[in-house]
């Protein structure tokens, strides 16, 4: 088996996708107000003194808490279909098609949300989507927290290896563009940082 692991935001796409998704669900005014509330935590995170997961969860709680799983699943599918195609990098999609044509196992490994990554991945040749997942309570209402750890850094490698143990894989390709991809790139046999070969 040959596995090609692609980061999503900034690698397959030209930009971050979480904020556009939140705007798609809640509108620009709600998201702008939420970002203002989260600004101190976001600033701390940018300066290396705060938790990325806590900052993300604060934003998700303000924007998505109380939304039903069904409503958010529908919004995620609509966002994947209507908005994501405009954000994709053509050269990244060409590289993806190269892997698909070889019969490689293609995987998204991303800190972005499953709500839109899973439907997009299913439609675009990926055998698996490893990503951050939104948490829901017993009534299937969003809590705004993540279900498990934010999928970045070493978490990407841990989840990748749990799904594809090293002894079952002949070669790992990895594509990333940020500090959160470093561990995955270091782990790969063929790492591509901000390039596609």
Coordinates of C-alpha atoms in Angstrom, one line a residue:
X1 CA 0.0 0.0 0.0
X2 CA 1.2 3.5 -0.8
X3 CA -0.5 6.3 1.2
X4 CA -0.7 10.0 0.1
X5 CA -1.7 12.2 3.1
X6 CA -2.8 15.8 2.2
X7 CA -3.3 18.6 4.6
X8 CA -6.3 20.7 3.6
X9 CA -6.2 24.4 4.5
X10 CA -3.4 26.1 2.5
X11 CA -2.3 22.9 0.9
X12 CA -5.3 21.6 -1.1
X13 CA -7.0 25.1 -0.8
X14 CA -5.7 28.6 -1.2
X15 CA -6.8 29.7 2.3
X16 CA -8.3 28.7 5.6
X17 CA -11.8 27.2 5.4
X18 CA -13.2 27.3 8.9
X19 CA -14.1 31.0 8.9
X20 CA -15.8 30.8 5.5
X21 CA -17.7 27.8 6.7
X22 CA -18.8 29.6 9.9
X23 CA -19.9 32.6 7.7
X24 CA -21.8 30.2 5.5
X25 CA -23.7 28.9 8.5
X26 CA -24.2 32.0 10.7
X27 CA -23.5 35.0 8.4
X28 CA -20.7 37.6 8.5
X29 CA -22.0 39.7 11.4
X30 CA -22.2 36.8 13.9
X31 CA -18.8 35.6 12.9
X32 CA -17.2 39.0 13.1
X33 CA -18.7 39.6 16.6
X34 CA -17.4 36.1 17.6
X35 CA -13.9 36.9 16.4
X36 CA -13.9 40.1 18.5
X37 CA -14.9 38.2 21.6
X38 CA -12.2 35.6 20.9
X39 CA -9.5 38.2 20.0
X40 CA -7.6 38.0 23.4
X41 CA -7.3 34.2 23.2
X42 CA -6.4 34.3 19.5
X43 CA -3.8 36.9 20.1
X44 CA -2.3 34.8 22.9
X45 CA -2.3 31.8 20.7
X46 CA -0.5 33.7 17.9
X47 CA 2.1 34.8 20.4
X48 CA 2.7 31.2 21.4
X49 CA 1.1 31.5 24.8
X50 CA -2.3 29.9 24.4
X51 CA -4.0 26.7 23.4
X52 CA -5.0 26.5 19.8
X53 CA -7.8 24.0 20.7
X54 CA -9.2 26.3 23.4
X55 CA -9.2 29.2 21.0
X56 CA -10.9 27.2 18.3
X57 CA -13.5 25.8 20.7
X58 CA -14.4 29.3 22.0
X59 CA -15.1 30.4 18.5
X60 CA -17.1 27.2 17.7
X61 CA -19.2 27.6 20.9
X62 CA -20.2 31.1 20.0
X63 CA -21.0 30.2 16.4
X64 CA -22.3 26.6 16.5
X65 CA -23.4 25.6 20.0
X66 CA -27.1 24.5 20.0
X67 CA -27.2 23.8 16.3
X68 CA -28.5 20.3 15.4
X69 CA -26.3 17.6 13.9
X70 CA -28.7 17.3 11.0
X71 CA -28.7 21.1 10.2
X72 CA -24.9 21.2 10.4
X73 CA -24.5 18.1 8.3
X74 CA -26.7 19.7 5.6
X75 CA -24.7 22.9 5.8
X76 CA -21.4 21.0 5.6
X77 CA -22.6 19.2 2.4
X78 CA -23.8 22.5 0.9
X79 CA -20.6 24.3 1.7
X80 CA -18.5 21.4 0.3
X81 CA -20.5 21.5 -3.0
X82 CA -21.0 25.2 -3.4
X83 CA -18.0 27.0 -1.9
X84 CA -15.0 24.7 -1.6
X85 CA -14.5 24.3 -5.4
X86 CA -13.7 28.0 -5.7
X87 CA -11.0 27.7 -3.0
X88 CA -9.1 24.7 -4.4
X89 CA -5.5 24.9 -5.7
X90 CA -5.5 23.5 -9.3
X91 CA -1.9 22.2 -8.9
X92 CA -2.9 20.3 -5.7
X93 CA -5.8 18.7 -7.5
X94 CA -3.5 17.6 -10.3
X95 CA -1.2 16.0 -7.8
X96 CA -4.2 14.3 -6.1
X97 CA -5.2 12.9 -9.5
X98 CA -1.7 11.6 -10.1
X99 CA -2.0 9.6 -6.9
X100 CA -5.5 8.4 -7.8
X101 CA -4.3 7.3 -11.2
X102 CA -1.6 5.2 -9.6
X103 CA -4.1 3.5 -7.3
X104 CA -2.5 5.1 -4.1
X105 CA -4.6 5.4 -1.0
X106 CA -5.4 9.1 -0.6
X107 CA -6.1 10.6 2.8
X108 CA -7.0 14.1 4.1
X109 CA -5.3 14.8 7.4
X110 CA -6.5 18.2 8.7
X111 CA -7.4 20.3 11.7
X112 CA -10.5 21.5 9.7
X113 CA -14.0 20.2 10.6
X114 CA -15.5 16.9 9.5
X115 CA -18.8 18.6 8.7
X116 CA -17.5 19.7 5.3
X117 CA -14.3 17.7 4.8
X118 CA -16.0 14.3 4.9
X119 CA -18.5 15.1 2.1
X120 CA -15.8 16.8 0.0
X121 CA -13.3 14.0 0.5
X122 CA -15.9 11.4 -0.4
X123 CA -16.6 13.2 -3.7
X124 CA -12.9 13.7 -4.6
X125 CA -11.1 10.4 -4.5
X126 CA -10.1 10.2 -0.9
X127 CA -10.4 6.8 0.9
X128 CA -10.2 8.4 4.4
X129 CA -10.7 11.8 6.1
X130 CA -8.8 12.3 9.3
X131 CA -9.7 15.6 10.9
X132 CA -11.1 17.5 13.8
X133 CA -14.6 16.5 14.8
X134 CA -17.3 18.7 16.3
X135 CA -18.8 17.3 19.5
X136 CA -22.6 16.7 19.9
X137 CA -24.6 16.0 23.1
X138 CA -27.1 13.2 23.7
X139 CA -29.8 15.2 21.8
X140 CA -27.5 15.6 18.8
X141 CA -27.0 19.3 19.4
X142 CA -23.6 20.8 18.9
X143 CA -21.7 21.6 22.2
X144 CA -19.2 23.8 20.4
X145 CA -16.3 21.7 21.7
X146 CA -14.2 19.3 19.7
X147 CA -14.7 15.5 20.0
X148 CA -11.2 14.6 20.9
X149 CA -8.0 16.6 20.1
X150 CA -7.6 19.2 17.4
X151 CA -6.0 17.3 14.5
X152 CA -2.7 19.1 14.1
X153 CA 1.0 18.4 14.9
X154 CA 1.7 15.0 16.4
X155 CA -2.0 14.3 16.5
X156 CA -1.9 14.0 12.7
X157 CA 0.7 11.3 12.8
X158 CA -0.9 9.4 15.6
X159 CA -4.2 9.2 13.8
X160 CA -2.6 8.4 10.4
X161 CA -0.6 5.5 11.9
X162 CA -3.6 4.2 13.8
X163 CA -5.5 3.9 10.5
X164 CA -2.5 2.9 8.4
X165 CA 0.1 1.0 10.5
X166 CA 3.6 1.5 9.2
X167 CA 4.1 -2.2 8.6
X168 CA 1.2 -2.2 6.1
X169 CA 2.5 0.7 4.1
X170 CA 5.3 0.6 1.6
X171 CA 5.6 4.4 1.2
X172 CA 4.1 7.5 2.8
X173 CA 3.7 10.7 0.8
X174 CA 2.8 13.8 2.7
X175 CA 1.8 17.3 1.6
X176 CA 1.6 20.3 4.0
X177 CA 2.1 24.0 4.2
X178 CA 2.4 25.0 7.9
X179 CA 4.0 24.3 11.3
X180 CA 1.0 22.1 12.2
X181 CA 2.1 19.7 9.4
X182 CA 5.8 19.4 10.4
X183 CA 5.5 16.1 12.3
X184 CA 3.5 14.5 9.4
X185 CA 6.1 15.7 6.9
X186 CA 9.0 14.5 9.1
X187 CA 7.3 11.1 9.4
X188 CA 6.7 10.7 5.6
X189 CA 9.1 8.9 3.2
X190 CA 8.3 11.6 0.6
X191 CA 7.5 15.0 2.3
X192 CA 6.4 18.0 0.2
X193 CA 6.3 21.3 2.1
X194 CA 4.5 23.9 0.0
X195 CA 5.2 22.1 -3.2
X196 CA 3.8 19.2 -5.2
X197 CA 6.9 17.5 -6.5

